[in-house]
Amino acid sequence: LAAKYAREEGVPILGVCLGMQVMVIETARNVLGWDDATSCEVDEETKRPVIVKMLEHHQGVMGGTMRLGARKTILHPLHADDGQAAS
């Protein structure tokens, strides 16, 4: 709710760790219309992962895995008509 409010009202918000994940999921669900968007850290079987696990960290160990920007990330443009990632 707070992430949606901040986005819609133009309120500055700082998302760190889980907060950033919440903002990404909220945007995917409410801007892109991906109702089933979620994090693999919450649902490993999700059909619409917008946050992936960082496998280079110790499996099963929570904490100390903050995303600090050193991980290579590839962004794909979306097809305007269906919201699917372009190939």
mmCIF file of N, CA and C in Angstrom:
data_model
loop_
_atom_site.group_PDB
_atom_site.id
_atom_site.type_symbol
_atom_site.label_atom_id
_atom_site.label_comp_id
_atom_site.label_asym_id
_atom_site.label_seq_id
_atom_site.Cartn_x
_atom_site.Cartn_y
_atom_site.Cartn_z
ATOM 1 N N LEU A 1 0.804 -1.184 0.000
ATOM 2 C CA LEU A 1 0.000 0.000 0.000
ATOM 3 C C LEU A 1 0.856 1.260 0.000
ATOM 4 N N ALA A 2 1.908 1.276 0.796
ATOM 5 C CA ALA A 2 2.765 2.457 0.858
ATOM 6 C C ALA A 2 3.497 2.671 -0.464
ATOM 7 N N ALA A 3 3.953 1.589 -1.091
ATOM 8 C CA ALA A 3 4.658 1.705 -2.369
ATOM 9 C C ALA A 3 3.723 2.230 -3.452
ATOM 10 N N LYS A 4 2.492 1.765 -3.474
ATOM 11 C CA LYS A 4 1.514 2.224 -4.457
ATOM 12 C C LYS A 4 1.197 3.703 -4.228
ATOM 13 N N TYR A 5 0.985 4.070 -2.985
ATOM 14 C CA TYR A 5 0.692 5.466 -2.659
ATOM 15 C C TYR A 5 1.847 6.365 -3.111
ATOM 16 N N ALA A 6 3.072 5.979 -2.780
ATOM 17 C CA ALA A 6 4.229 6.794 -3.138
ATOM 18 C C ALA A 6 4.340 6.938 -4.655
ATOM 19 N N ARG A 7 4.144 5.847 -5.388
ATOM 20 C CA ARG A 7 4.217 5.907 -6.850
ATOM 21 C C ARG A 7 3.125 6.801 -7.421
ATOM 22 N N GLU A 8 1.907 6.617 -6.980
ATOM 23 C CA GLU A 8 0.776 7.367 -7.532
ATOM 24 C C GLU A 8 0.799 8.847 -7.166
ATOM 25 N N GLU A 9 1.303 9.166 -5.990
ATOM 26 C CA GLU A 9 1.305 10.555 -5.515
ATOM 27 C C GLU A 9 2.633 11.268 -5.738
ATOM 28 N N GLY A 10 3.609 10.572 -6.319
ATOM 29 C CA GLY A 10 4.906 11.183 -6.575
ATOM 30 C C GLY A 10 5.697 11.461 -5.312
ATOM 31 N N VAL A 11 5.453 10.675 -4.272
ATOM 32 C CA VAL A 11 6.161 10.843 -2.999
ATOM 33 C C VAL A 11 7.500 10.111 -3.085
ATOM 34 N N PRO A 12 8.595 10.787 -2.796
ATOM 35 C CA PRO A 12 9.895 10.112 -2.813
ATOM 36 C C PRO A 12 9.904 8.954 -1.813
ATOM 37 N N ILE A 13 10.512 7.853 -2.228
ATOM 38 C CA ILE A 13 10.572 6.672 -1.368
ATOM 39 C C ILE A 13 11.907 5.989 -1.597
ATOM 40 N N LEU A 14 12.505 5.503 -0.537
ATOM 41 C CA LEU A 14 13.770 4.782 -0.628
ATOM 42 C C LEU A 14 13.494 3.318 -0.333
ATOM 43 N N GLY A 15 13.758 2.472 -1.304
ATOM 44 C CA GLY A 15 13.549 1.040 -1.103
ATOM 45 C C GLY A 15 14.882 0.343 -0.998
ATOM 46 N N VAL A 16 15.148 -0.231 0.140
ATOM 47 C CA VAL A 16 16.377 -0.981 0.356
ATOM 48 C C VAL A 16 15.986 -2.416 0.663
ATOM 49 N N CYS A 17 16.624 -3.348 -0.008
ATOM 50 C CA CYS A 17 16.408 -4.770 0.233
ATOM 51 C C CYS A 17 14.940 -5.142 -0.033
ATOM 52 N N LEU A 18 14.202 -5.562 0.968
ATOM 53 C CA LEU A 18 12.809 -5.960 0.773
ATOM 54 C C LEU A 18 11.962 -4.789 0.281
ATOM 55 N N GLY A 19 12.280 -3.577 0.700
ATOM 56 C CA GLY A 19 11.536 -2.411 0.246
ATOM 57 C C GLY A 19 11.622 -2.230 -1.264
ATOM 58 N N MET A 20 12.797 -2.442 -1.839
ATOM 59 C CA MET A 20 12.958 -2.343 -3.293
ATOM 60 C C MET A 20 12.165 -3.450 -3.986
ATOM 61 N N GLN A 21 12.191 -4.651 -3.406
ATOM 62 C CA GLN A 21 11.427 -5.752 -3.986
ATOM 63 C C GLN A 21 9.939 -5.418 -3.992
ATOM 64 N N VAL A 22 9.444 -4.853 -2.907
ATOM 65 C CA VAL A 22 8.034 -4.469 -2.811
ATOM 66 C C VAL A 22 7.692 -3.455 -3.902
ATOM 67 N N MET A 23 8.572 -2.480 -4.136
ATOM 68 C CA MET A 23 8.305 -1.463 -5.159
ATOM 69 C C MET A 23 8.300 -2.063 -6.562
ATOM 70 N N VAL A 24 9.205 -2.989 -6.836
ATOM 71 C CA VAL A 24 9.244 -3.643 -8.151
ATOM 72 C C VAL A 24 7.981 -4.470 -8.366
ATOM 73 N N ILE A 25 7.592 -5.238 -7.356
ATOM 74 C CA ILE A 25 6.385 -6.069 -7.461
ATOM 75 C C ILE A 25 5.151 -5.189 -7.627
ATOM 76 N N GLU A 26 5.052 -4.124 -6.852
ATOM 77 C CA GLU A 26 3.898 -3.219 -6.939
ATOM 78 C C GLU A 26 3.800 -2.620 -8.334
ATOM 79 N N THR A 27 4.914 -2.194 -8.902
ATOM 80 C CA THR A 27 4.910 -1.609 -10.241
ATOM 81 C C THR A 27 4.514 -2.650 -11.290
ATOM 82 N N ALA A 28 5.059 -3.846 -11.170
ATOM 83 C CA ALA A 28 4.714 -4.905 -12.129
ATOM 84 C C ALA A 28 3.224 -5.222 -12.078
ATOM 85 N N ARG A 29 2.675 -5.271 -10.891
ATOM 86 C CA ARG A 29 1.256 -5.611 -10.748
ATOM 87 C C ARG A 29 0.332 -4.479 -11.184
ATOM 88 N N ASN A 30 0.643 -3.244 -10.774
ATOM 89 C CA ASN A 30 -0.299 -2.149 -10.970
ATOM 90 C C ASN A 30 -0.029 -1.257 -12.167
ATOM 91 N N VAL A 31 1.169 -1.305 -12.721
ATOM 92 C CA VAL A 31 1.471 -0.522 -13.921
ATOM 93 C C VAL A 31 1.463 -1.435 -15.148
ATOM 94 N N LEU A 32 2.122 -2.580 -15.035
ATOM 95 C CA LEU A 32 2.180 -3.509 -16.160
ATOM 96 C C LEU A 32 0.972 -4.429 -16.230
ATOM 97 N N GLY A 33 0.216 -4.512 -15.135
ATOM 98 C CA GLY A 33 -0.961 -5.373 -15.123
ATOM 99 C C GLY A 33 -0.656 -6.845 -14.912
ATOM 100 N N TRP A 34 0.524 -7.133 -14.381
ATOM 101 C CA TRP A 34 0.921 -8.523 -14.122
ATOM 102 C C TRP A 34 0.447 -8.901 -12.722
ATOM 103 N N ASP A 35 -0.798 -9.286 -12.578
ATOM 104 C CA ASP A 35 -1.396 -9.581 -11.275
ATOM 105 C C ASP A 35 -0.648 -10.661 -10.501
ATOM 106 N N ASP A 36 0.020 -11.563 -11.206
ATOM 107 C CA ASP A 36 0.711 -12.671 -10.558
ATOM 108 C C ASP A 36 2.206 -12.411 -10.344
ATOM 109 N N ALA A 37 2.662 -11.181 -10.584
ATOM 110 C CA ALA A 37 4.076 -10.855 -10.392
ATOM 111 C C ALA A 37 4.453 -10.989 -8.921
ATOM 112 N N THR A 38 5.591 -11.613 -8.661
ATOM 113 C CA THR A 38 6.087 -11.740 -7.297
ATOM 114 C C THR A 38 7.584 -12.044 -7.320
ATOM 115 N N SER A 39 8.129 -12.314 -6.185
ATOM 116 C CA SER A 39 9.545 -12.607 -6.016
ATOM 117 C C SER A 39 9.765 -14.101 -5.882
ATOM 118 N N CYS A 40 10.823 -14.604 -6.498
ATOM 119 C CA CYS A 40 11.199 -16.011 -6.326
ATOM 120 C C CYS A 40 11.593 -16.291 -4.876
ATOM 121 N N GLU A 41 11.930 -15.257 -4.134
ATOM 122 C CA GLU A 41 12.255 -15.442 -2.727
ATOM 123 C C GLU A 41 10.995 -15.725 -1.907
ATOM 124 N N VAL A 42 9.833 -15.344 -2.442
ATOM 125 C CA VAL A 42 8.559 -15.592 -1.777
ATOM 126 C C VAL A 42 7.910 -16.853 -2.324
ATOM 127 N N ASP A 43 7.958 -17.019 -3.651
ATOM 128 C CA ASP A 43 7.334 -18.162 -4.319
ATOM 129 C C ASP A 43 8.286 -18.686 -5.388
ATOM 130 N N GLU A 44 8.989 -19.752 -5.077
ATOM 131 C CA GLU A 44 9.979 -20.300 -6.009
ATOM 132 C C GLU A 44 9.355 -20.818 -7.296
ATOM 133 N N GLU A 45 8.063 -21.120 -7.276
ATOM 134 C CA GLU A 45 7.374 -21.683 -8.436
ATOM 135 C C GLU A 45 6.599 -20.634 -9.230
ATOM 136 N N THR A 46 6.777 -19.361 -8.920
ATOM 137 C CA THR A 46 6.000 -18.316 -9.584
ATOM 138 C C THR A 46 6.172 -18.365 -11.094
ATOM 139 N N LYS A 47 5.102 -18.091 -11.791
ATOM 140 C CA LYS A 47 5.130 -18.041 -13.259
ATOM 141 C C LYS A 47 5.563 -16.658 -13.750
ATOM 142 N N ARG A 48 5.572 -15.676 -12.847
ATOM 143 C CA ARG A 48 5.915 -14.307 -13.240
ATOM 144 C C ARG A 48 6.928 -13.726 -12.254
ATOM 145 N N PRO A 49 8.178 -14.216 -12.293
ATOM 146 C CA PRO A 49 9.187 -13.690 -11.363
ATOM 147 C C PRO A 49 9.698 -12.322 -11.797
ATOM 148 N N VAL A 50 9.600 -11.346 -10.912
ATOM 149 C CA VAL A 50 10.181 -10.035 -11.193
ATOM 150 C C VAL A 50 11.389 -9.769 -10.299
ATOM 151 N N ILE A 51 11.604 -10.629 -9.324
ATOM 152 C CA ILE A 51 12.788 -10.629 -8.469
ATOM 153 C C ILE A 51 13.296 -12.071 -8.453
ATOM 154 N N VAL A 52 14.556 -12.269 -8.790
ATOM 155 C CA VAL A 52 15.109 -13.617 -8.794
ATOM 156 C C VAL A 52 16.045 -13.818 -7.618
ATOM 157 N N LYS A 53 16.222 -15.081 -7.231
ATOM 158 C CA LYS A 53 17.180 -15.388 -6.171
ATOM 159 C C LYS A 53 18.584 -15.183 -6.701
ATOM 160 N N MET A 54 19.459 -14.755 -5.827
ATOM 161 C CA MET A 54 20.859 -14.588 -6.202
ATOM 162 C C MET A 54 21.590 -15.854 -5.778
ATOM 163 N N LEU A 55 21.764 -16.755 -6.718
ATOM 164 C CA LEU A 55 22.297 -18.079 -6.414
ATOM 165 C C LEU A 55 23.749 -18.061 -5.956
ATOM 166 N N GLU A 56 24.438 -16.956 -6.192
ATOM 167 C CA GLU A 56 25.826 -16.885 -5.742
ATOM 168 C C GLU A 56 25.936 -16.742 -4.223
ATOM 169 N N HIS A 57 24.824 -16.445 -3.559
ATOM 170 C CA HIS A 57 24.810 -16.377 -2.099
ATOM 171 C C HIS A 57 24.511 -17.758 -1.526
ATOM 172 N N HIS A 58 24.826 -17.942 -0.287
ATOM 173 C CA HIS A 58 24.609 -19.229 0.366
ATOM 174 C C HIS A 58 23.131 -19.600 0.353
ATOM 175 N N GLN A 59 22.834 -20.767 -0.163
ATOM 176 C CA GLN A 59 21.457 -21.245 -0.228
ATOM 177 C C GLN A 59 20.906 -21.433 1.183
ATOM 178 N N GLY A 60 19.702 -20.959 1.418
ATOM 179 C CA GLY A 60 19.032 -21.172 2.696
ATOM 180 C C GLY A 60 19.444 -20.222 3.799
ATOM 181 N N VAL A 61 20.419 -19.347 3.536
ATOM 182 C CA VAL A 61 20.887 -18.411 4.553
ATOM 183 C C VAL A 61 20.254 -17.055 4.280
ATOM 184 N N MET A 62 19.488 -16.555 5.234
ATOM 185 C CA MET A 62 18.861 -15.249 5.068
ATOM 186 C C MET A 62 19.744 -14.181 5.713
ATOM 187 N N GLY A 63 19.715 -12.993 5.154
ATOM 188 C CA GLY A 63 20.493 -11.884 5.691
ATOM 189 C C GLY A 63 21.860 -11.793 5.034
ATOM 190 N N GLY A 64 22.370 -10.593 4.946
ATOM 191 C CA GLY A 64 23.696 -10.374 4.377
ATOM 192 C C GLY A 64 23.738 -10.563 2.872
ATOM 193 N N THR A 65 22.587 -10.542 2.211
ATOM 194 C CA THR A 65 22.538 -10.748 0.767
ATOM 195 C C THR A 65 21.990 -9.517 0.049
ATOM 196 N N MET A 66 22.189 -8.350 0.618
ATOM 197 C CA MET A 66 21.645 -7.124 0.040
ATOM 198 C C MET A 66 22.143 -6.945 -1.397
ATOM 199 N N ARG A 67 21.261 -6.508 -2.261
ATOM 200 C CA ARG A 67 21.588 -6.283 -3.670
ATOM 201 C C ARG A 67 22.247 -4.912 -3.791
ATOM 202 N N LEU A 68 23.551 -4.910 -4.010
ATOM 203 C CA LEU A 68 24.293 -3.659 -3.989
ATOM 204 C C LEU A 68 24.719 -3.179 -5.370
ATOM 205 N N GLY A 69 24.257 -3.835 -6.427
ATOM 206 C CA GLY A 69 24.504 -3.336 -7.760
ATOM 207 C C GLY A 69 25.649 -3.982 -8.510
ATOM 208 N N ALA A 70 26.385 -4.893 -7.910
ATOM 209 C CA ALA A 70 27.510 -5.502 -8.598
ATOM 210 C C ALA A 70 27.086 -6.688 -9.470
ATOM 211 N N ARG A 71 25.834 -7.097 -9.386
ATOM 212 C CA ARG A 71 25.350 -8.259 -10.146
ATOM 213 C C ARG A 71 24.916 -7.815 -11.538
ATOM 214 N N LYS A 72 25.333 -8.554 -12.567
ATOM 215 C CA LYS A 72 24.931 -8.235 -13.935
ATOM 216 C C LYS A 72 23.431 -8.440 -14.063
ATOM 217 N N THR A 73 22.748 -7.446 -14.608
ATOM 218 C CA THR A 73 21.300 -7.505 -14.796
ATOM 219 C C THR A 73 20.990 -7.155 -16.234
ATOM 220 N N ILE A 74 20.134 -7.955 -16.860
ATOM 221 C CA ILE A 74 19.737 -7.717 -18.242
ATOM 222 C C ILE A 74 18.263 -7.354 -18.249
ATOM 223 N N LEU A 75 17.937 -6.199 -18.808
ATOM 224 C CA LEU A 75 16.553 -5.747 -18.912
ATOM 225 C C LEU A 75 16.090 -5.926 -20.345
ATOM 226 N N HIS A 76 14.879 -6.422 -20.508
ATOM 227 C CA HIS A 76 14.309 -6.633 -21.831
ATOM 228 C C HIS A 76 13.165 -5.652 -22.048
ATOM 229 N N PRO A 77 13.091 -5.040 -23.244
ATOM 230 C CA PRO A 77 11.951 -4.164 -23.520
ATOM 231 C C PRO A 77 10.671 -4.994 -23.603
ATOM 232 N N LEU A 78 9.536 -4.362 -23.360
ATOM 233 C CA LEU A 78 8.260 -5.049 -23.418
ATOM 234 C C LEU A 78 7.566 -4.798 -24.745
ATOM 235 N N HIS A 79 6.782 -5.794 -25.170
ATOM 236 C CA HIS A 79 5.899 -5.572 -26.306
ATOM 237 C C HIS A 79 4.775 -4.668 -25.800
ATOM 238 N N ALA A 80 4.514 -3.589 -26.495
ATOM 239 C CA ALA A 80 3.512 -2.627 -26.040
ATOM 240 C C ALA A 80 2.115 -3.237 -25.955
ATOM 241 N N ASP A 81 1.817 -4.223 -26.791
ATOM 242 C CA ASP A 81 0.463 -4.730 -26.857
ATOM 243 C C ASP A 81 0.130 -5.776 -25.799
ATOM 244 N N ASP A 82 1.112 -6.542 -25.323
ATOM 245 C CA ASP A 82 0.760 -7.624 -24.393
ATOM 246 C C ASP A 82 1.558 -7.630 -23.101
ATOM 247 N N GLY A 83 2.491 -6.708 -22.923
ATOM 248 C CA GLY A 83 3.255 -6.638 -21.685
ATOM 249 C C GLY A 83 4.247 -7.763 -21.498
ATOM 250 N N GLN A 84 4.512 -8.545 -22.547
ATOM 251 C CA GLN A 84 5.467 -9.645 -22.452
ATOM 252 C C GLN A 84 6.851 -9.143 -22.847
ATOM 253 N N ALA A 85 7.872 -9.717 -22.231
ATOM 254 C CA ALA A 85 9.241 -9.333 -22.568
ATOM 255 C C ALA A 85 9.533 -9.707 -24.021
ATOM 256 N N ALA A 86 10.198 -8.808 -24.716
ATOM 257 C CA ALA A 86 10.557 -9.065 -26.114
ATOM 258 C C ALA A 86 11.659 -10.115 -26.168
ATOM 259 N N SER A 87 11.671 -10.888 -27.204
ATOM 260 C CA SER A 87 12.708 -11.927 -27.384
ATOM 261 C C SER A 87 13.917 -11.348 -28.075
#
